[in-house]
Short mmCIF file of C-alpha atoms in Angstrom, two decimals:
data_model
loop_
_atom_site.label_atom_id
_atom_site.label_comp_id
_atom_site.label_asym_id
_atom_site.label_seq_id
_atom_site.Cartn_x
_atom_site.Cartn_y
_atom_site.Cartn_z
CA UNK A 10 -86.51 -45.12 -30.46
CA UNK A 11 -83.94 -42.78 -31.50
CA UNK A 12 -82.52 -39.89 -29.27
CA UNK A 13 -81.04 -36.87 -29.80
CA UNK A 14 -77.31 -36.85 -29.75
CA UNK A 15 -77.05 -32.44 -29.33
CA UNK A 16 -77.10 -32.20 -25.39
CA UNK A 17 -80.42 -30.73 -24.16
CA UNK A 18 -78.68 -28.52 -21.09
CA UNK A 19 -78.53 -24.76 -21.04
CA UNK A 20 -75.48 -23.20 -20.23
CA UNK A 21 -76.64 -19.59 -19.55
CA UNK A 22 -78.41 -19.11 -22.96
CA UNK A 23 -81.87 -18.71 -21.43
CA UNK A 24 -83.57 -15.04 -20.79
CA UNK A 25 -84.15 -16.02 -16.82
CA UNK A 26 -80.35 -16.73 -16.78
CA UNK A 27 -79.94 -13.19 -18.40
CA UNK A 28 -82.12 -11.17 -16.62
CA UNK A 29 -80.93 -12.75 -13.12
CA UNK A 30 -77.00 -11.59 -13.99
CA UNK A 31 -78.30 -7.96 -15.19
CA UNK A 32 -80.14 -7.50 -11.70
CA UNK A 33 -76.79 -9.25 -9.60
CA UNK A 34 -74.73 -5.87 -11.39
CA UNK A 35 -77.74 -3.00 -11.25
CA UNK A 36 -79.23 -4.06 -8.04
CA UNK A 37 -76.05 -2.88 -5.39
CA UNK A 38 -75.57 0.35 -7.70
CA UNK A 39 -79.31 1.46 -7.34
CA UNK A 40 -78.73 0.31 -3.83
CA UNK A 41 -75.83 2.62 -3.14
CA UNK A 42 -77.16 5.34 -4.77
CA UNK A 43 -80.44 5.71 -3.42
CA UNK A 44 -78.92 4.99 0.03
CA UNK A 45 -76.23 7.88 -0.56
CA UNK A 46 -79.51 9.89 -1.77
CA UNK A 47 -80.97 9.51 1.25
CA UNK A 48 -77.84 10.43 3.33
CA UNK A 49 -77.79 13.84 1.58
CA UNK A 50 -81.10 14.57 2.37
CA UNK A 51 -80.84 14.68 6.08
CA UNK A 52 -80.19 18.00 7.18
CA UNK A 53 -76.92 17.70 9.46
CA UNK A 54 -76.32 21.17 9.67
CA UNK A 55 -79.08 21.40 12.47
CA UNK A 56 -81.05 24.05 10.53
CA UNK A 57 -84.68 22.92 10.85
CA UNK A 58 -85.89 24.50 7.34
CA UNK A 59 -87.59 21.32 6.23
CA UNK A 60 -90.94 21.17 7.51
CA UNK A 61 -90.25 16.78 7.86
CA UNK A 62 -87.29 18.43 10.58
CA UNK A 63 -89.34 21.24 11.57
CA UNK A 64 -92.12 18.78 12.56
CA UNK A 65 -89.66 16.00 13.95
CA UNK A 66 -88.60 19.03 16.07
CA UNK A 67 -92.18 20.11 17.36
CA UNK A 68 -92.69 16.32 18.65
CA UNK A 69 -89.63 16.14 20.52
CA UNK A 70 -90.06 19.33 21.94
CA UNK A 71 -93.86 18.10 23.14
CA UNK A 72 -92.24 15.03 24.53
CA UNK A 73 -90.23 16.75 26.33
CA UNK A 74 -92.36 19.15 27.95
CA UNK A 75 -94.95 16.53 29.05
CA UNK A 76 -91.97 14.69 30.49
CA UNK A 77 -90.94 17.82 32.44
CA UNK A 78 -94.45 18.41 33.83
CA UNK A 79 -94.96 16.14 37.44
CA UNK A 80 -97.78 13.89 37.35
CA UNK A 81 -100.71 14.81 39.27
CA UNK A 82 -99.80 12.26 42.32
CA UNK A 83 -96.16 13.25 42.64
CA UNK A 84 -97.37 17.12 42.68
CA UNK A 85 -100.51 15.78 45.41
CA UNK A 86 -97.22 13.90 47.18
CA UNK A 87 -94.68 16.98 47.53
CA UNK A 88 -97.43 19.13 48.88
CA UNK A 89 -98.36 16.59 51.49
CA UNK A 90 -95.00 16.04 52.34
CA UNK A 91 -94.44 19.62 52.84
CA UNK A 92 -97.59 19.73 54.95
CA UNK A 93 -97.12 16.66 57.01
CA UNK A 94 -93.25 18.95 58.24
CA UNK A 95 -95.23 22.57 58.66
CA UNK A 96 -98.12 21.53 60.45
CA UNK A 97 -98.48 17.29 61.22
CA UNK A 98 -99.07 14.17 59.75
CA UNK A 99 -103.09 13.93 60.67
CA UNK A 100 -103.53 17.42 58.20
CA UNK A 101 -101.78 15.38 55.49
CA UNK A 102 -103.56 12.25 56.00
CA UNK A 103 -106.93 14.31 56.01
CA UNK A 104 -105.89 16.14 52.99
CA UNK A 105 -104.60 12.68 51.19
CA UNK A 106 -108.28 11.45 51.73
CA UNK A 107 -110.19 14.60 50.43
CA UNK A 108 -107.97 14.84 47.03
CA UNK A 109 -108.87 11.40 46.12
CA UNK A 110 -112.50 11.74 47.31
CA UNK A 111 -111.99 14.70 44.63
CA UNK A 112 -110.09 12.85 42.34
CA UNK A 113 -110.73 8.99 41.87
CA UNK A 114 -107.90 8.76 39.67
CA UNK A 115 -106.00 9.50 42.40
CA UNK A 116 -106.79 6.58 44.02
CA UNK A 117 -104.54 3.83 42.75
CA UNK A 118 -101.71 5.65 43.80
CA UNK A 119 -103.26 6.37 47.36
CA UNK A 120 -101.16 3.65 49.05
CA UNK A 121 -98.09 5.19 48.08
CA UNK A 122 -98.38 8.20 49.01
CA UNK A 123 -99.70 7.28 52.58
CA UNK A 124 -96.68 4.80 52.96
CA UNK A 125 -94.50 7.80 51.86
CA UNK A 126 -96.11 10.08 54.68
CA UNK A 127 -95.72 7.33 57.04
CA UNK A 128 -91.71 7.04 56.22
CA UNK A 129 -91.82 10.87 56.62
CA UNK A 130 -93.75 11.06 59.34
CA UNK A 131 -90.79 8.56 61.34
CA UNK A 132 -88.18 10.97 60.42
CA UNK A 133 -89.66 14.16 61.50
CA UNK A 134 -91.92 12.99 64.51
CA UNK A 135 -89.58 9.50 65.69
CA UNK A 136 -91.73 6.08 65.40
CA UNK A 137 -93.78 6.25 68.16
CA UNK A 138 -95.22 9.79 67.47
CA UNK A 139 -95.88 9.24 63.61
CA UNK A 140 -97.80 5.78 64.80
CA UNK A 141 -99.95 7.66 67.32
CA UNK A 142 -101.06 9.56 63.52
CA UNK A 143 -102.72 6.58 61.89
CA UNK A 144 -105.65 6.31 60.58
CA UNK A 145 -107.66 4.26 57.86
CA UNK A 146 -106.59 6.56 54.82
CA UNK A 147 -105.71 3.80 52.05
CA UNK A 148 -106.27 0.89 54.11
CA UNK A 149 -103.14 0.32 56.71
CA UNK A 150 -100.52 1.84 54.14
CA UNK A 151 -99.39 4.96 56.35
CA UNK A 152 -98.74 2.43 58.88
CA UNK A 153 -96.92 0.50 56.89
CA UNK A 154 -94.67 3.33 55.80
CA UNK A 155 -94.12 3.96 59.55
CA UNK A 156 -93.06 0.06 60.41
CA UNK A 157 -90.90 0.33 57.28
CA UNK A 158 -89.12 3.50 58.28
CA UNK A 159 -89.06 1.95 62.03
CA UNK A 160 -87.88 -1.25 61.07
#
């Protein structure tokens, strides 16, 4: 058996070899460019003449209008609150139990707002007053708000 005395080892002769050093020099320049591309096309003057900006713009401005708006509960809350200091904490309570008899959606945040008249209720009437108030309006939660005030 005879062998071959020329060494059979490739030392960068082979087309894979060639075509992986081209890519290692084009591939950061492409990079860079279409990266500095991209960096040009933002508008940073704050003009919103691109309809992509102009609609970027709408959104937020959406977002932050919902955001602004109160949630139904909080709006239900403040007007109870208010109601509970002008007239007394049974009105509130009664009115608490009609809006989510109204509005079932209402109901998971029910507790809440009763413990949040209760804590009220303490401040403006004292403990034993604002206790004297209770009734079954989200189970025991106005209560609650009037032991935590209390307590």
């Amino acid at each position: 058996m005879k062998h071959s005395t020329t060494p059979q080892t490739r030392r960068g002769r082979g087309p894979a070899r060639r075509i992986g050093r081209s890519l290692a020099l084009v591939l950061p320049v492409v990079l860079v460019l279409s990266g500095t591309l991209a960096v040009t096309r933002v508008n940073w003057s704050g003009d919103s003449s691109s309809p992509v900006l102009a609609a970027a713009d709408a959104s937020a401005s959406k977002a932050s209008s919902r955001t602004a708006a109160p949630a139904p509960h909080e709006v239900l809350r403040d007007r109870l609150l208010t109601e509970l200091q002008e007239e007394d904490p049974g009105t509130a309570l009664t009115h608490l139990q009609e809006a989510v008899d109204d509005r079932p959606s209402l109901a998971r945040h029910c507790a809440d707002i009763a413990r949040s008249l209760g804590r009220a209720a303490v401040r403006v009437y004292g403990p034993t007053r604002a206790q004297s108030y209770a009734r079954p309006v989200c189970d025991t939660s106005f209560a609650s708000g009037v032991l935590a005030a209390h307590g």
